Coordinates of C-alpha atoms in Angstrom, one line a residue:
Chain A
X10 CA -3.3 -17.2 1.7
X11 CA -4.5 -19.0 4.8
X12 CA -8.2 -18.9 3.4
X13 CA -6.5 -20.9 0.6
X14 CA -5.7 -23.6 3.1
X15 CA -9.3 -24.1 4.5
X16 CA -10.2 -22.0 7.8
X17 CA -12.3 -19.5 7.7
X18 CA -11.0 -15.6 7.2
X19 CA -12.5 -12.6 8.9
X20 CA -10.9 -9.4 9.4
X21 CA -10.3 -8.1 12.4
X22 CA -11.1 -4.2 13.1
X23 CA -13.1 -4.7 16.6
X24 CA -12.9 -6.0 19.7
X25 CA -16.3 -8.2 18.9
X26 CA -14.4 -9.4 15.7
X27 CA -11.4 -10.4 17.8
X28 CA -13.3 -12.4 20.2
X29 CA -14.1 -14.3 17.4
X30 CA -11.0 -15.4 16.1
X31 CA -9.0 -18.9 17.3
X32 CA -5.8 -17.3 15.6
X33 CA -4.5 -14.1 14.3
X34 CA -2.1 -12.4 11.4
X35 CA -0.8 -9.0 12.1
X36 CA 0.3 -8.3 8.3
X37 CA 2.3 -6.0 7.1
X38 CA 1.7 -2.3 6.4
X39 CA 2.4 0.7 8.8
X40 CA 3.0 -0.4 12.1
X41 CA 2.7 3.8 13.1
X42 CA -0.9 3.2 11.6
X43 CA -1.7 0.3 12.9
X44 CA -0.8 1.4 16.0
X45 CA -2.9 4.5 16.2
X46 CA -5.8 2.4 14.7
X47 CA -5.5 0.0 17.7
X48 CA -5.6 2.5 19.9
X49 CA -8.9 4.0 18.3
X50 CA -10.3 1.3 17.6
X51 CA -10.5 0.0 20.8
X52 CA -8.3 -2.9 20.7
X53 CA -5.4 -2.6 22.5
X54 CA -6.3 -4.1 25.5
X55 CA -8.5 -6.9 24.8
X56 CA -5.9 -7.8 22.0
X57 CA -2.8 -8.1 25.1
X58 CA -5.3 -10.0 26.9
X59 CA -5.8 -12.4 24.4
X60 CA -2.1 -12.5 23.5
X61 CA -1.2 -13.1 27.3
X62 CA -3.7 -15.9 27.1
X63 CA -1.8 -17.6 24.7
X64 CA -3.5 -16.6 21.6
X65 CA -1.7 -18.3 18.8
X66 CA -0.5 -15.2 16.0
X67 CA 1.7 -14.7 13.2
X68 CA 3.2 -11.1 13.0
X69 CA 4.9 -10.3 9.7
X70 CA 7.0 -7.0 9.2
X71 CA 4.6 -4.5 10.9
X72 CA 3.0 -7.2 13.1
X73 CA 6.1 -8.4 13.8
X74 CA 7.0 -4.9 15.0
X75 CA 3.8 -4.6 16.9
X76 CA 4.8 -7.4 18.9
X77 CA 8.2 -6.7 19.8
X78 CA 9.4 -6.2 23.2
X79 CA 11.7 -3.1 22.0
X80 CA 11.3 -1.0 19.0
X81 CA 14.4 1.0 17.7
X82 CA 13.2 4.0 15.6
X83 CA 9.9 3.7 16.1
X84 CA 7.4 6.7 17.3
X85 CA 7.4 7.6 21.0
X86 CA 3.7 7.1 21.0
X87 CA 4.0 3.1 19.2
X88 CA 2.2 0.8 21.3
X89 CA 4.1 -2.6 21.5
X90 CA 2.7 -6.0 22.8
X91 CA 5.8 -7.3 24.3
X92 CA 4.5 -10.9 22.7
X93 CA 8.3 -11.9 22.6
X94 CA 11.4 -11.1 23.6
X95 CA 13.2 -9.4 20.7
X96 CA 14.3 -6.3 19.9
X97 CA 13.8 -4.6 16.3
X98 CA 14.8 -1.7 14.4
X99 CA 11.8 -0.1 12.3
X100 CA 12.5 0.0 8.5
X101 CA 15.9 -1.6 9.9
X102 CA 17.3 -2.8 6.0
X103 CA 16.3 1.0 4.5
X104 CA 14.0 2.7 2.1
X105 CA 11.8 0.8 -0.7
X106 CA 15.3 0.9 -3.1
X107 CA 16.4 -1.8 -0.9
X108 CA 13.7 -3.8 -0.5
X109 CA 14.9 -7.3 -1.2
X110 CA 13.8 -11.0 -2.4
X111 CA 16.0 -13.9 -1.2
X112 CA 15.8 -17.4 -0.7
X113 CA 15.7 -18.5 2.5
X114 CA 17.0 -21.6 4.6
X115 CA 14.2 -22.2 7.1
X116 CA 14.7 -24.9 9.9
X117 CA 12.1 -27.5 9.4
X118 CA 11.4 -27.2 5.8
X119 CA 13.2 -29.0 3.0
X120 CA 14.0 -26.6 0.4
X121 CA 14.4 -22.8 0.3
X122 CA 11.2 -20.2 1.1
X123 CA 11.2 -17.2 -1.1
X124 CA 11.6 -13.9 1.4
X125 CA 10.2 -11.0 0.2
X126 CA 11.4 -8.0 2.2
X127 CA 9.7 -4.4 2.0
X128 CA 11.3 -1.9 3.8
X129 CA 11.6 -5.0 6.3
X130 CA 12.5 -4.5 10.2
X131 CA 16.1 -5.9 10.9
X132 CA 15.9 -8.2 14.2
X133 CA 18.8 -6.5 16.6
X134 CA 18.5 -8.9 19.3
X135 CA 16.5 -12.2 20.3
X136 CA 16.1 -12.7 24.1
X137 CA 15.7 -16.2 26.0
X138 CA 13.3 -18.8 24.8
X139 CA 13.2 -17.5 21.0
X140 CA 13.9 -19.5 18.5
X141 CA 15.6 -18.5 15.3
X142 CA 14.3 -20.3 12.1
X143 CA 15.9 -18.2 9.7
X144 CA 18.3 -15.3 9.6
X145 CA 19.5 -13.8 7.0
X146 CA 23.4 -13.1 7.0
X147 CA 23.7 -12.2 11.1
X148 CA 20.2 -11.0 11.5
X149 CA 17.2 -13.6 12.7
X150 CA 13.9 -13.0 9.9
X151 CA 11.9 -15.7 11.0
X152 CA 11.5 -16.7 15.2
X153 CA 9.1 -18.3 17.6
X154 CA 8.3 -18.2 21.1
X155 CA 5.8 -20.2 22.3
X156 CA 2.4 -19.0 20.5
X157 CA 3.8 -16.7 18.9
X158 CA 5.6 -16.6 15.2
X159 CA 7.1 -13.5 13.7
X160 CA 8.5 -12.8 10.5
X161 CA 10.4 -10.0 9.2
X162 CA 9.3 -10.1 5.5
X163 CA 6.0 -10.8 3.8
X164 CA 5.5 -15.1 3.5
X165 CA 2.1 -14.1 1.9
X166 CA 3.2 -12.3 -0.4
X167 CA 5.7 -15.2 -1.8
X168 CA 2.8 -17.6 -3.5
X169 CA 4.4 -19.7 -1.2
X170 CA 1.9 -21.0 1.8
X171 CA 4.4 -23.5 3.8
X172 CA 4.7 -21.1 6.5
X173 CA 1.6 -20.5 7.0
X174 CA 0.6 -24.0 6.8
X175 CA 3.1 -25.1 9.2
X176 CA 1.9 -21.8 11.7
X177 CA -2.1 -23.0 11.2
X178 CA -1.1 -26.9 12.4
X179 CA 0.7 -25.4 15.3
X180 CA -1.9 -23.5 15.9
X181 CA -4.4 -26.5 15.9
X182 CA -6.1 -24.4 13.5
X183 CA -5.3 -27.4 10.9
X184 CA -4.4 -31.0 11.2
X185 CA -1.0 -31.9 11.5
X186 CA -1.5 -34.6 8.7
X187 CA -3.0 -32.0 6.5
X188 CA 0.1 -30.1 6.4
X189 CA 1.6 -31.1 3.1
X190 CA 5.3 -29.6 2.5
X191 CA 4.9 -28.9 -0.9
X192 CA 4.4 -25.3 -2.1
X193 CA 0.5 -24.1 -2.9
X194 CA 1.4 -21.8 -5.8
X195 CA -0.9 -18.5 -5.9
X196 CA -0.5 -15.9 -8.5
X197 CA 1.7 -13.3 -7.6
Chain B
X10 CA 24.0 -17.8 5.8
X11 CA 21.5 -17.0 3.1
X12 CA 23.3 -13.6 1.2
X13 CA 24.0 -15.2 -2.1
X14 CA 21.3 -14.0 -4.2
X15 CA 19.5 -11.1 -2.9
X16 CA 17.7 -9.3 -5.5
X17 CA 16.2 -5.2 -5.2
X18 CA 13.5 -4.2 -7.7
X19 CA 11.9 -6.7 -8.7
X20 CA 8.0 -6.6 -10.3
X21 CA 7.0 -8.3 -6.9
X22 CA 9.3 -6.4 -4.5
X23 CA 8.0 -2.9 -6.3
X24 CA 4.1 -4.3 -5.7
X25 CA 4.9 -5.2 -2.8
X26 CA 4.7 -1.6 -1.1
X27 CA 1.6 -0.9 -2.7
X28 CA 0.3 -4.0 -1.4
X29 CA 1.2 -2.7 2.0
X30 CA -0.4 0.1 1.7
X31 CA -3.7 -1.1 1.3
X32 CA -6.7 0.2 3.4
X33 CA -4.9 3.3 4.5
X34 CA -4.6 6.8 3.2
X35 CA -2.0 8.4 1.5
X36 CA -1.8 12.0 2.2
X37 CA -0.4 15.2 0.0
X38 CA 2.1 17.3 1.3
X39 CA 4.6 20.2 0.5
X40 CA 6.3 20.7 3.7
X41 CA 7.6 19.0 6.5
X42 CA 5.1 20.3 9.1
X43 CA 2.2 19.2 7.0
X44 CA 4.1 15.4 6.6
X45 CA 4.2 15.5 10.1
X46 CA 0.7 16.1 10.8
X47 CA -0.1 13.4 8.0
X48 CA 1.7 10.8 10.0
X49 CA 0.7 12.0 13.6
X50 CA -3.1 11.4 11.7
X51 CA -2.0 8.0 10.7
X52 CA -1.7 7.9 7.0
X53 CA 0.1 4.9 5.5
X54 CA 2.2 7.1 3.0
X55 CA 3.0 10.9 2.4
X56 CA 3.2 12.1 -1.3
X57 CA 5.4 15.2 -1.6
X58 CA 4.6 18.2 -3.8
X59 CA 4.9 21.7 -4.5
X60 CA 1.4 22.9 -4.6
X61 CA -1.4 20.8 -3.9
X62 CA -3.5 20.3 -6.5
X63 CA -6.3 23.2 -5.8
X64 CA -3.4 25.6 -5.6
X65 CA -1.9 24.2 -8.8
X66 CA -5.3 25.3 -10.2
X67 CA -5.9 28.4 -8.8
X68 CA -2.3 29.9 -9.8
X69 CA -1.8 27.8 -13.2
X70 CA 2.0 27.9 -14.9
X71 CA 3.9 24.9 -15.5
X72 CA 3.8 22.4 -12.7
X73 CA 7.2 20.8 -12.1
X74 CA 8.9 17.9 -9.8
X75 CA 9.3 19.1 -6.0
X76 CA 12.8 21.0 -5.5
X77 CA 14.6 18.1 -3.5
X78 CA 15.4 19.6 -0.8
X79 CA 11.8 20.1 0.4
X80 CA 11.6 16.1 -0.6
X81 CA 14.8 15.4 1.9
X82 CA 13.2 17.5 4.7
X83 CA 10.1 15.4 4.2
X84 CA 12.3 12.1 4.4
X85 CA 14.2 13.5 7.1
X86 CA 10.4 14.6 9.1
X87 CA 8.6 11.3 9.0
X88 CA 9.8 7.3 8.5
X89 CA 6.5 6.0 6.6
X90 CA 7.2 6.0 3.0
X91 CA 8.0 9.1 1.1
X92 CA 6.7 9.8 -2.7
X93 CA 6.6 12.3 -5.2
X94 CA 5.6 13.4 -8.7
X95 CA 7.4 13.6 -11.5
X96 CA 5.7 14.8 -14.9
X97 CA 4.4 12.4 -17.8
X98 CA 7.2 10.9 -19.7
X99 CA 9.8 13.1 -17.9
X100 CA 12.1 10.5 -17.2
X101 CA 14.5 12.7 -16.0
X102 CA 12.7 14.1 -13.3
X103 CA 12.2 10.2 -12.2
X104 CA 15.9 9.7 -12.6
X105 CA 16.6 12.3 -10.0
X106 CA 13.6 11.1 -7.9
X107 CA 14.7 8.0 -7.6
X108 CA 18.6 8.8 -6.9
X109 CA 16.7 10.8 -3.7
X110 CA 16.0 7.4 -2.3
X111 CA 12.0 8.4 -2.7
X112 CA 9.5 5.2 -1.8
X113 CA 7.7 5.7 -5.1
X114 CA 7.4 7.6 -8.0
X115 CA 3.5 9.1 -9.2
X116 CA 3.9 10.0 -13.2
X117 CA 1.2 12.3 -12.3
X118 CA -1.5 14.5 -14.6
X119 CA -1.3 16.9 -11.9
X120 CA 1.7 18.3 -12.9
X121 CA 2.2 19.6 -16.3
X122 CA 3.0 17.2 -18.8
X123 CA 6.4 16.9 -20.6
X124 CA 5.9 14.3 -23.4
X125 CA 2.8 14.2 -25.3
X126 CA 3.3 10.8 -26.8
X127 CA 4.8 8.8 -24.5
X128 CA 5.0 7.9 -20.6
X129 CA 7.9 6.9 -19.0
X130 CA 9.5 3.4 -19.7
X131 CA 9.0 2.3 -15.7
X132 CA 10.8 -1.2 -16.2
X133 CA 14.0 1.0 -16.2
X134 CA 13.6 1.7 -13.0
X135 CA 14.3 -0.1 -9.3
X136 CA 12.0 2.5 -7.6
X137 CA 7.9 1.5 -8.2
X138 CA 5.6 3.5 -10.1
X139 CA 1.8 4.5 -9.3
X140 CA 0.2 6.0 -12.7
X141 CA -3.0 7.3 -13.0
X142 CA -6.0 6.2 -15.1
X143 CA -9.5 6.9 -16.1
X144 CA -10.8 3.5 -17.4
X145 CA -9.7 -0.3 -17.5
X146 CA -7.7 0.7 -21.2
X147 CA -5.2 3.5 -19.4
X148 CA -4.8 1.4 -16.4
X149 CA -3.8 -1.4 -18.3
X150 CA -1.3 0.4 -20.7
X151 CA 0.3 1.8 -17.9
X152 CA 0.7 -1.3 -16.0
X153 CA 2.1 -2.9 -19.4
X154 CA 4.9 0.3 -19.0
X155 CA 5.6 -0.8 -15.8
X156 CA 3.3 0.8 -13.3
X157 CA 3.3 -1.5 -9.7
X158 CA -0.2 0.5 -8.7
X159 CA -3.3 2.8 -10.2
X160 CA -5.2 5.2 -8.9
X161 CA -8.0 6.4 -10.5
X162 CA -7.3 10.0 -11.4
X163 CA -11.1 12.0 -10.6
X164 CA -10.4 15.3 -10.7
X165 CA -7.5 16.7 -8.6
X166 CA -8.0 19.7 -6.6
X167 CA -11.9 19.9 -7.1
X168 CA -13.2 18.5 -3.4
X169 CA -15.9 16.9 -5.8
X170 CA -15.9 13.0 -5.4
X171 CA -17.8 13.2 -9.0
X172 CA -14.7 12.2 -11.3
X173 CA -13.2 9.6 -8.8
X174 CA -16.8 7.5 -8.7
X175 CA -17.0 7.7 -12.6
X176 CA -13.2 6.4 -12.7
X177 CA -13.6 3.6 -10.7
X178 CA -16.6 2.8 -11.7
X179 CA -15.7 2.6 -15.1
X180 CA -12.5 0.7 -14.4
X181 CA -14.2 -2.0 -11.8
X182 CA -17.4 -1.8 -14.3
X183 CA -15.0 -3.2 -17.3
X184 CA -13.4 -6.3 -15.1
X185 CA -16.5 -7.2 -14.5
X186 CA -17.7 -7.7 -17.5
X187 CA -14.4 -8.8 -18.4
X188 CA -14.5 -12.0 -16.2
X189 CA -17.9 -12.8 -17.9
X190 CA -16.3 -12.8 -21.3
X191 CA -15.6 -15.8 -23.7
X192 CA -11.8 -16.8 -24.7
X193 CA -13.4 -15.1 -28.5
X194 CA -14.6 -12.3 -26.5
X195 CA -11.7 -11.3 -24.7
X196 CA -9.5 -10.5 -28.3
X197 CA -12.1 -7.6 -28.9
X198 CA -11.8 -6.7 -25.4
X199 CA -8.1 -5.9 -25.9
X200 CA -9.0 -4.1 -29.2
X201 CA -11.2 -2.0 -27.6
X202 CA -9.1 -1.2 -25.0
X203 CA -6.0 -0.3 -26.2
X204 CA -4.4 -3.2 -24.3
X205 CA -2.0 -5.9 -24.2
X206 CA -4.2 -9.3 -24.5
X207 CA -2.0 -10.8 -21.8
X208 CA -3.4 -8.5 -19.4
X209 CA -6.7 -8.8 -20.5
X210 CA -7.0 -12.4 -19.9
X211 CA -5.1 -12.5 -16.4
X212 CA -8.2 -10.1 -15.6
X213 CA -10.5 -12.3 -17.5
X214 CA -9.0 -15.6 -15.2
X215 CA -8.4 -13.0 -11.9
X216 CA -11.2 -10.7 -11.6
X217 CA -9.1 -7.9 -10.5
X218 CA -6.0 -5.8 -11.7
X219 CA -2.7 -7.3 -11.5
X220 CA -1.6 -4.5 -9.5
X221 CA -3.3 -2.7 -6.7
X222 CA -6.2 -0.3 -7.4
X223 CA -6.6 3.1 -5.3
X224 CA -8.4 6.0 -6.0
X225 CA -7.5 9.9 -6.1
X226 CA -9.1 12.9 -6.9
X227 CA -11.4 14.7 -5.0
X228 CA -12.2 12.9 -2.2
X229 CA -12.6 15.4 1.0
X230 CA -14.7 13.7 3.7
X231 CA -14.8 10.9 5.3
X232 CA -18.0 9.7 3.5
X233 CA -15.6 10.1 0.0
X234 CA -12.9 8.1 1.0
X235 CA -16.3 5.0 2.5
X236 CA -17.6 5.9 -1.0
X237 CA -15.3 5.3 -3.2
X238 CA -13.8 2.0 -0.9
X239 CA -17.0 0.6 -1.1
X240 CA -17.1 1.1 -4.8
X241 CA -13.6 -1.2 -4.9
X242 CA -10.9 0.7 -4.1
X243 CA -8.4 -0.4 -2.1
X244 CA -7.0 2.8 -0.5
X245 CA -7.2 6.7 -1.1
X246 CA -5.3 9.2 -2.0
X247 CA -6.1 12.2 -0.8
X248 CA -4.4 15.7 -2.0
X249 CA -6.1 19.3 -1.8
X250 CA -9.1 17.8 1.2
X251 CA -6.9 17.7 4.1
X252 CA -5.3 21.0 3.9
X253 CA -7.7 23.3 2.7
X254 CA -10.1 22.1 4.9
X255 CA -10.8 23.8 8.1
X256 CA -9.3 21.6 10.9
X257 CA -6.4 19.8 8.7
X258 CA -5.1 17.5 11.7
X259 CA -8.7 16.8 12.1
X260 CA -10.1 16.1 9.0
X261 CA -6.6 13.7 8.5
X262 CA -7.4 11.4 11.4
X263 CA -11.1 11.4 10.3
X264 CA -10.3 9.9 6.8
X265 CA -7.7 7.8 8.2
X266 CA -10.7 5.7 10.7
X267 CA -13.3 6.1 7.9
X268 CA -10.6 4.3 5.0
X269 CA -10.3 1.8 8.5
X270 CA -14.0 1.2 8.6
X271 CA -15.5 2.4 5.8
X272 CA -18.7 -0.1 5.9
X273 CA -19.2 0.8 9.6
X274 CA -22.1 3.8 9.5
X275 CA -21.9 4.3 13.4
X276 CA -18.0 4.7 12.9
X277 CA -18.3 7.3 9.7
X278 CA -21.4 9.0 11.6
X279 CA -18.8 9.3 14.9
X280 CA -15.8 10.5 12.7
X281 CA -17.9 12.9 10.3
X282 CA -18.9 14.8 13.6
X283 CA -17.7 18.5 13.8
X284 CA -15.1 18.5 11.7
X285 CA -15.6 22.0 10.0
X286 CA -16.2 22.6 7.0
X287 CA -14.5 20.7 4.3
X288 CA -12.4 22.3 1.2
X289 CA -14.5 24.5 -0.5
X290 CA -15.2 22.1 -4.1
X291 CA -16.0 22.9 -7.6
X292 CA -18.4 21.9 -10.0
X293 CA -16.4 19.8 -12.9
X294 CA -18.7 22.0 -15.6
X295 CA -17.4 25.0 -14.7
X296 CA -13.5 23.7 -15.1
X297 CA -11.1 25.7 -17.2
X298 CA -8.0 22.7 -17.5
X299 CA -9.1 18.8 -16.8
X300 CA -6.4 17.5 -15.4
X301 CA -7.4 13.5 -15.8
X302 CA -7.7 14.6 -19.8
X303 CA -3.6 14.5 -19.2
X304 CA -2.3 11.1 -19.9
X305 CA -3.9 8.4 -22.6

């Protein structure tokens, strides 16, 4: 998705390969796994420097999670980055059978972004400074806090690339002129 | 605010998962204690089962769906996702499956089959499918059934990687030459593999499947699981290996870092270390039942 819109992609599974990198996605997947893999991999701490330093990221789902101040239902041993001040509950809306699409109304964008939810985190509580540019019914899926964007379903899986447009201008990544509103269709 | 039209089930919400699950291993298990060990190692995904394959072997009989309760217990042990097999065709065994709340359903060769013409219809169904498949024609029948995944089948409960390499070789091989194919070519394709054109073409315009592509069967090491990613797979499965090797706890975080960084030698060299000795294999030849013979 965001190679799509021009930058270039690497992926990140060192600390070298981190020290290259002007802005990050943590995707979805595991956040147990991605945790221990952090861990092993060597990248915990250089990753909470960067992200202290104002790194710019976009966390969706499991990165989201990752990211969280507090994590309800996670594992004992889950690291969390404390990258914003929310609190989430780990496979929060249930088991795959309720995994979800909706449309969403996002602030800032003119029509509706289609959320895809996978056994999705539910947002219990946003803390001072974080804004909410989505919810769905009471819960927040989409906030921001300075550098950092978090989402609780997948926007790359959508076809849709708006988000992540809108996240690579803010990131001075892109050009705020280049970002166009209009949705980049990919297949699904 | 937004509630109105919330849809479950969907083609893209049943990928979905599988597209989560990508780059991680997904581990066999028939008890709690052996799920928990699975997810204390880091897999991405337990799948839940009686036997494991080399067992399944070893004492023949009909293989059947897991008894639900040891499924609940597993659900109940660990909170990454839970699946479990249910026999080809048996629609009924994915019925109950799916009323268990299970993360996905594997219409698997390694249990006995219960239909000898037909697979299950997986459209009828909210909870996603993974199917199994030895070349580019299976894969893409299944997929036209419904199936949200494939794994290459290999040879279940062997510890030989043999079967898996051929599989996705042969599968990854074909959309290959698939994408080099002409608009007249691509109608023959289809004909010769026993698939929908449609599908044929989104390969011929994609290059890749339009669902995710693991591999399964027979992968025990570390060095397997690098093999077989580097070959184009996208994640492992990994049954009989971890449990009938030596150190199981070991041998499960070792496969985990090696799916992690399987083109990084220094990292499989590190993680291959002292690990024991791995399952004890079996040469294909000398096979009585081949289980990825089940299916068509």
């Amino acid at each position: 998705m965001v190679a799509s819109l021009g930058p270039k992609v690497i992926e990140v599974r060192t600390p070298a390969d981190l020290d290259a990198v002007e802005a990050l996605v943590m995707p979805g997947g595991e956040s147990t796994t991605m945790s221990m893999l952090l861990e092993r991999s060597g990248l915990l701490a250089p990753l909470a420097e960067r992200l202290a330093a104002g790194l710019p990221v976009l966390g969706t789902c499991a990165g989201m999670i990752l990211l969280a101040e507090e994590i309800v239902d996670g594992r004992a041993d889950q690291h969390r980055f404390s990258a914003l001040p929310i609190t989430v509950r780990r496979n929060g809306y249930g088991r795959q059978l309720a995994s979800f699409e909706v449309d969403l109304d996002v602030a800032g964008l003119s029509h509706p972004f289609p959320g895809v939810f996978i056994r999705a985190p539910v947002v219990e509580q946003v803390g001072a400074g974080v804004e909410v540019l989505a919810s769905v019914e009471e819960h927040p899926v989409l906030c921001r806090s300075g550098s950092v964007t978090v989402a609780s379903f997948h926007p790359e899986l959508s076809g849709d690339s708006r988000l992540h447009q809108g996240w690579l201008s803010l990131a001075g990544v892109l050009e705020e002129s280049s970002a166009v509103e209009e949705p980049v269709t990919e297949r699904h | 605010m937004t509630e109105t039209n919330r849809s479950t089930g969907s083609p893209l919400v049943k990928r979905g998962l599988a597209e989560m699950l990508k780059g991680g291993v997904i581990m066999d298990v028939v008890n709690p204690e052996q799920a928990r060990v699975a997810e204390d190692a880091g897999a991405v995904a337990v799948m839940a089962l009686e036997r494991v394959p080399s067992d399944i072997r070893k004492d023949g009989g009909v293989s059947r769906m897991s008894d639900p309760e040891m499924i609940r217990g597993i659900q109940a042990t660990v909170s990454i996702p839970v699946m479990a097999k249910a026999r080809i065709g048996h629609f009924a065994e994915a019925q109950i499956l799916q009323s268990l709340d299970v993360d996905y359903i594997d219409e698997s060769e390694v249990l006995t089959p219960a239909d000898e013409t037909h697979h299950i219809d997986k459209w009828a169904f909210d909870v996603p499918f993974v199917c199994g498949a030895t070349n580019l024609g299976e894969a893409l029948r299944r997929i036209s059934e419904g199936a949200c995944m494939i794994r290459s089948k290999g040879e279940a409960g062997t510890g030989n990687v043999v079967e898996a390499v051929r599989h996705i070789r042969s599968i990854i091989g074909d959309i290959k030459k698939i994408t080099q194919a002409d608009q007249a070519e691509l109608f023959e394709w289809a004909k010769q593999l026993r698939a929908p054109l449609p599908l044929v073409q989104e390969i011929a315009e994609t290059g890749e499947l339009p669902v995710p592509l693991f591999c399964a069967g027979g992968i025990a090491t570390p060095a397997d699981a690098s093999l077989v990613m580097q070959l184009g797979a996208q994640a492992v499965f990994v049954g009989s290996g971890i449990f009938k090797s030596d150190e199981p706890e070991r041998m499960a975080a070792a496969i985990v870092e090696a799916a992690t960084h399987y083109r990084d030698a220094a990292v499989l060299a590190k993680v291959s270390t002292g690990l024991g000795d791995a399952m004890r294999g079996l040469e294909i030849a000398t096979l009585e039942t081949k289980l990825a013979e089940r299916g068509w």
